[in-house]
Short mmCIF file of C-alpha atoms in Angstrom, two decimals:
data_model
loop_
_atom_site.label_atom_id
_atom_site.label_comp_id
_atom_site.label_asym_id
_atom_site.label_seq_id
_atom_site.Cartn_x
_atom_site.Cartn_y
_atom_site.Cartn_z
CA ASP A 1 -8.35 155.51 128.30
CA LEU A 2 -11.28 154.17 129.53
CA LYS A 3 -11.96 153.20 133.59
CA THR A 4 -14.21 150.62 134.60
CA TRP A 5 -16.87 151.16 137.03
CA THR A 6 -14.59 151.24 140.67
CA GLU A 7 -12.62 154.16 138.59
CA ILE A 8 -15.36 155.78 138.27
CA TYR A 9 -16.95 155.30 141.59
CA ASP A 10 -13.70 156.06 143.24
CA ALA A 11 -13.31 159.50 140.91
CA TRP A 12 -17.30 160.26 141.58
CA LEU A 13 -17.30 160.12 145.37
CA PRO A 14 -14.82 163.28 146.49
CA THR A 15 -17.16 165.29 143.86
CA HIS A 16 -20.53 164.64 144.97
CA LYS A 17 -22.05 167.24 147.98
CA ALA A 18 -24.08 164.94 150.29
CA GLY A 19 -25.10 164.86 154.35
CA LYS A 20 -22.81 161.24 155.76
CA SER A 21 -26.61 159.24 155.80
CA THR A 22 -27.30 160.06 152.01
CA MET A 23 -23.18 158.81 151.01
CA ASP A 24 -23.60 156.28 153.57
CA CYS A 25 -26.86 155.10 151.63
CA TYR A 26 -24.52 155.32 147.89
CA LYS A 27 -21.88 153.23 149.58
CA ALA A 28 -24.01 150.46 151.05
CA ALA A 29 -25.93 150.38 147.36
CA ASN A 30 -22.46 149.72 145.29
CA LYS A 31 -21.78 146.52 147.39
CA TYR A 32 -24.13 145.50 144.59
CA PHE A 33 -22.88 146.94 141.73
CA CYS A 34 -20.37 144.22 142.67
CA GLN A 35 -21.21 142.29 139.21
CA VAL A 36 -19.30 145.06 137.63
CA TRP A 37 -16.89 146.85 139.53
CA TYR A 38 -13.95 145.97 137.00
CA GLN A 39 -15.96 146.27 134.12
CA LYS A 40 -14.76 149.55 131.51
CA PHE A 41 -18.13 151.75 132.01
CA ALA A 42 -18.25 152.33 128.45
CA GLU A 43 -19.79 148.44 127.86
CA ILE A 44 -21.65 147.98 130.79
CA THR A 45 -24.84 147.08 129.68
CA ILE A 46 -28.64 147.94 130.67
CA ASP A 47 -28.64 144.05 131.32
CA ASP A 48 -26.08 143.80 133.41
CA LEU A 49 -26.82 146.70 135.96
CA GLN A 50 -30.82 145.34 136.36
CA GLU A 51 -29.49 141.86 136.76
CA CYS A 52 -27.41 143.64 139.94
CA MET A 53 -30.52 145.07 140.80
CA ASP A 54 -32.71 141.73 140.84
CA GLU A 55 -29.40 140.33 142.83
CA CYS A 56 -30.38 142.34 145.45
CA GLU A 57 -32.10 140.94 148.53
CA LYS A 58 -32.90 143.81 150.45
CA GLY A 59 -35.45 145.79 149.93
CA LYS A 60 -36.98 148.33 147.26
CA ARG A 61 -35.29 151.59 149.22
CA THR A 62 -32.48 150.22 148.18
CA ARG A 63 -32.26 149.41 144.82
CA GLU A 64 -34.09 153.52 144.64
CA ASN A 65 -30.40 154.37 146.41
CA MET A 66 -28.87 151.95 142.99
CA LYS A 67 -30.49 153.04 140.42
CA ALA A 68 -30.19 156.81 141.88
CA LEU A 69 -25.99 156.01 142.35
CA ALA A 70 -26.34 154.65 139.03
CA GLY A 71 -27.54 158.01 137.24
CA LEU A 72 -24.98 160.50 139.27
CA LEU A 73 -22.06 157.57 138.11
CA TYR A 74 -23.69 157.78 134.62
CA LYS A 75 -23.93 161.93 135.11
CA TYR A 76 -20.48 161.98 136.44
CA ALA A 77 -19.09 160.42 133.49
CA ILE A 78 -20.64 160.99 130.64
CA PRO A 79 -19.01 164.88 130.32
CA ARG A 80 -15.48 163.03 130.56
CA HIS A 81 -16.04 160.65 127.33
CA GLN A 82 -16.58 157.45 130.05
CA ALA A 83 -20.49 156.60 128.59
CA ASN A 84 -22.65 158.48 126.05
CA LEU A 85 -26.11 157.72 127.33
CA ASN A 86 -27.08 157.40 131.09
CA ILE A 87 -29.15 153.66 131.19
CA ALA A 88 -29.39 154.10 134.39
CA GLN A 89 -32.97 155.93 134.02
CA TYR A 90 -33.66 152.33 132.39
CA LEU A 91 -33.37 150.64 135.64
CA ILE A 92 -36.47 148.89 136.99
CA VAL A 93 -36.54 148.96 140.51
CA GLY A 94 -39.46 147.07 140.97
CA GLY A 95 -40.57 145.91 144.65
CA GLY A 96 -37.90 144.49 146.77
CA GLU A 97 -38.80 141.45 145.24
CA THR A 98 -36.51 138.93 143.93
CA GLY A 99 -36.17 135.51 141.76
CA GLU A 100 -38.87 137.30 139.07
CA LYS A 101 -36.80 136.39 136.21
CA GLU A 102 -36.79 132.95 134.58
CA GLY A 103 -34.22 130.20 134.42
CA LEU A 104 -33.58 128.63 130.17
CA PRO A 105 -36.82 126.65 129.25
CA GLU A 106 -36.95 123.07 130.55
CA ASN A 107 -35.61 121.62 127.27
CA ALA A 108 -33.05 123.89 127.79
CA VAL A 109 -29.87 122.52 129.14
CA LYS A 110 -31.33 118.58 127.38
CA LEU A 111 -30.72 120.91 124.22
CA LEU A 112 -27.15 122.26 125.40
CA ALA A 113 -25.56 119.08 126.48
CA GLU A 114 -26.21 117.68 123.14
CA ASN A 115 -24.39 120.38 120.98
CA VAL A 116 -21.30 120.65 123.37
CA ASN A 117 -19.23 118.74 121.01
CA ILE A 118 -20.92 120.58 117.83
CA ILE A 119 -21.57 124.16 118.27
CA LYS A 120 -18.48 126.23 119.71
CA GLY A 121 -19.95 127.66 123.43
CA ALA A 122 -22.30 125.34 124.06
CA ASP A 123 -19.67 123.91 126.65
CA TYR A 124 -19.55 126.68 128.43
CA VAL A 125 -22.34 128.24 128.59
CA LEU A 126 -24.25 124.05 130.11
CA CYS A 127 -21.02 124.44 132.79
CA GLN A 128 -22.85 128.54 133.81
CA CYS A 129 -25.82 126.21 134.26
CA TYR A 130 -24.49 123.83 136.72
CA LEU A 131 -21.99 125.87 138.73
CA GLY A 132 -24.48 128.98 139.28
CA PHE A 133 -21.85 131.69 139.26
CA ARG A 134 -23.01 135.13 138.41
CA PRO A 135 -21.47 135.96 134.38
CA SER A 136 -18.84 137.73 135.53
CA GLU A 137 -18.02 135.24 138.18
CA PHE A 138 -18.07 132.55 135.75
CA LEU A 139 -15.39 134.51 133.90
CA ALA A 140 -13.13 135.28 136.40
CA LEU A 141 -12.55 131.39 137.74
CA ASP A 142 -9.14 130.54 136.98
CA VAL A 143 -7.84 127.97 136.97
CA LYS A 144 -5.26 127.60 140.15
CA ASN A 145 -8.59 128.25 141.85
CA TYR A 146 -9.96 125.15 141.01
CA ASN A 147 -8.83 121.71 143.75
CA ARG A 148 -8.28 118.76 140.94
CA GLU A 149 -8.30 116.43 143.55
CA GLU A 150 -11.98 117.70 145.78
CA ARG A 151 -12.97 118.14 141.87
CA ALA A 152 -14.47 122.07 143.22
CA PHE A 153 -13.78 125.32 142.14
CA VAL A 154 -13.39 128.62 144.95
CA GLY A 155 -14.72 131.73 143.94
CA GLY A 156 -17.58 134.44 144.43
CA ALA A 157 -17.91 137.90 143.51
CA LYS A 158 -15.06 140.36 145.63
CA THR A 159 -18.20 141.34 148.66
CA GLU A 160 -18.01 139.66 152.32
CA THR A 161 -21.33 137.47 151.49
CA GLY A 162 -20.02 135.87 148.23
CA LYS A 163 -16.79 135.49 148.25
CA ASN A 164 -14.44 132.16 148.19
CA ARG A 165 -17.33 129.83 147.85
CA ILE A 166 -17.26 126.43 147.33
CA VAL A 167 -19.08 124.68 144.15
CA THR A 168 -18.09 120.59 143.85
CA VAL A 169 -18.35 120.10 140.09
CA SER A 170 -20.98 118.13 138.67
CA PRO A 171 -20.34 114.46 136.64
CA LYS A 172 -22.16 115.98 133.98
CA ILE A 173 -20.00 118.51 133.07
CA GLN A 174 -16.91 116.71 134.74
CA PRO A 175 -15.45 116.26 131.00
CA ILE A 176 -15.62 119.91 130.28
CA ILE A 177 -14.14 121.00 133.81
CA ASP A 178 -10.76 118.34 132.38
CA ARG A 179 -10.43 119.22 129.16
CA LEU A 180 -10.06 122.91 130.07
CA VAL A 181 -7.96 123.23 132.84
CA LYS A 182 -5.96 120.35 131.42
CA ASP A 183 -2.00 120.80 131.62
CA LYS A 184 -2.87 124.29 132.87
CA LEU A 185 -1.32 126.08 135.60
CA SER A 186 -3.46 129.25 135.77
CA GLY A 187 -4.95 131.57 133.72
CA PRO A 188 -9.21 131.53 132.93
CA VAL A 189 -10.69 128.44 132.01
CA PHE A 190 -13.52 129.55 130.69
CA CYS A 191 -11.26 131.36 128.41
CA THR A 192 -11.34 133.32 124.53
CA ASP A 193 -9.56 130.54 121.88
CA VAL A 194 -6.02 132.03 122.29
CA GLY A 195 -6.32 131.93 126.55
CA THR A 196 -7.57 135.27 127.91
CA ALA A 197 -9.64 136.36 129.62
CA MET A 198 -12.69 137.06 128.50
CA ASN A 199 -15.41 140.93 128.75
CA ILE A 200 -18.47 140.16 129.19
CA LYS A 201 -19.58 141.26 125.85
CA ALA A 202 -17.73 139.43 124.29
CA TYR A 203 -19.20 135.73 126.44
CA ARG A 204 -22.77 137.34 126.20
CA GLU A 205 -22.59 137.80 121.92
CA LEU A 206 -21.04 134.33 122.78
CA PHE A 207 -24.65 133.30 124.92
CA TYR A 208 -27.08 134.45 122.52
CA SER A 209 -25.45 132.58 119.54
CA VAL A 210 -24.93 129.57 121.45
CA LEU A 211 -29.43 129.41 122.25
CA GLU A 212 -30.37 130.57 119.16
CA LYS A 213 -28.18 127.23 116.72
CA CYS A 214 -29.17 125.60 119.77
CA GLY A 215 -32.70 125.91 119.01
CA ILE A 216 -33.42 127.43 122.61
CA ASP A 217 -36.04 130.68 121.75
CA ASN A 218 -34.91 134.37 123.04
CA PRO A 219 -37.64 136.26 122.23
CA ILE A 220 -37.21 139.95 122.88
CA ILE A 221 -39.70 141.27 124.98
CA GLU A 222 -40.61 144.84 126.04
CA VAL A 223 -39.95 145.70 129.58
CA ALA A 224 -40.98 149.56 130.61
CA GLY A 225 -40.52 150.60 127.30
CA ILE A 226 -36.83 148.72 126.48
CA LYS A 227 -36.71 146.10 124.97
CA ARG A 228 -33.80 142.44 125.84
CA ARG A 229 -33.93 139.24 124.98
CA LYS A 230 -35.50 137.13 127.43
CA TYR A 231 -32.61 135.24 129.04
CA THR A 232 -29.33 136.06 129.53
CA PRO A 233 -26.06 134.63 130.56
CA HIS A 234 -27.44 135.57 134.23
CA SER A 235 -30.70 133.19 133.73
CA CYS A 236 -28.02 130.59 133.66
CA ARG A 237 -28.13 131.22 137.27
CA HIS A 238 -31.19 130.81 137.55
CA THR A 239 -31.47 127.67 136.17
CA PHE A 240 -28.90 126.47 138.94
CA ALA A 241 -31.20 127.65 141.41
CA THR A 242 -34.07 125.59 139.98
CA LEU A 243 -31.97 122.65 139.29
CA LEU A 244 -31.10 122.83 143.25
CA LYS A 245 -34.75 122.50 143.91
CA ARG A 246 -34.66 119.14 142.84
CA VAL A 247 -32.82 117.83 145.34
CA LYS A 248 -33.12 116.90 148.81
CA ALA A 249 -31.00 119.01 150.29
CA ALA A 250 -30.18 120.29 152.94
CA ASP A 251 -30.75 124.47 152.95
CA THR A 252 -28.04 125.67 154.42
CA ASP A 253 -25.83 123.49 151.60
CA LYS A 254 -27.91 124.39 148.84
CA LEU A 255 -27.22 128.34 150.22
CA LYS A 256 -23.37 127.79 150.10
CA LEU A 257 -23.38 126.29 146.76
CA ILE A 258 -25.03 129.33 145.43
CA GLY A 259 -24.14 132.66 147.31
CA HIS A 260 -26.65 133.78 148.76
CA THR A 261 -25.82 137.51 149.13
CA SER A 262 -28.85 138.14 151.66
CA THR A 263 -27.18 139.39 155.43
CA GLU A 264 -30.70 138.00 156.99
CA MET A 265 -28.93 134.37 155.43
CA LEU A 266 -25.42 134.83 156.63
CA ARG A 267 -26.46 133.43 160.50
CA HIS A 268 -27.63 130.16 157.64
CA TYR A 269 -23.67 129.40 156.32
CA GLN A 270 -21.60 126.70 158.11
CA ASP A 271 -19.10 124.73 157.43
CA VAL A 272 -20.06 122.72 154.72
CA ALA A 273 -17.72 118.92 153.53
CA PHE A 274 -16.86 118.51 150.19
CA ASP A 275 -19.22 115.42 150.22
CA ASP A 276 -22.16 117.27 151.13
CA LEU A 277 -22.28 119.72 149.01
CA ARG A 278 -20.70 117.24 146.30
CA ALA A 279 -23.83 114.64 147.20
CA ILE A 280 -26.05 117.92 145.09
CA THR A 281 -24.19 118.99 142.71
CA ASP A 282 -24.32 115.11 141.89
CA VAL A 283 -27.36 114.55 141.38
CA ILE A 284 -28.83 117.43 139.30
#
């Protein structure tokens, strides 16, 4: 019976003996792993964890705590047959800087759009580029959370800073969304061929296949001795951020769309009208 990250964390927590301040640090670090909370622990990859690290907008110390926590969870999980390798050892802490990862190359969005009705999955990847959700958030989008009248999704990670954010749909993907939600009252928007939820592993494989078939070069690079693809599904979120940079609009509205997770930026969050958000997504 494969357990999720959260189930492993909850089982490990009472077994670890450390001071209150140390445990508080681990609990805080776990919040930044929200992308993988509900993934099967054995199916989590180095890319999944590294993307959580890259998304963390706190300092180097928090990232060090994240790496330490992940290592402890793997040490707990391996002898219980929930993992085979402690991949936490390969995580790159960095200096606490974000935005180091790249979005897809300049012509990628154009190529994806041209192949929407030709290459299977091109529509999904294009939609992620224009919605800006993290991969786990993207796959969790449910038809019941789509406002048809306002043409907007309500979604996001299950954290206080990321959940329930509103993302209006760009006209460039509106026909795709209309097709995907047509005649459905609930269920995953971006699903498998039989309508069931798609897991991260399946979506990652689809993503790599789409890029290859669209002719979008995705070389294997080596970082700290670990080989990985240059572009992953998380790159779509960075692509969205790049598209936003090209639009003249209030920073508070852009933050609302992308779901900025920094507590330092929370004071910038205000009630935002659908029209203000749509003014941005209509032109990206």
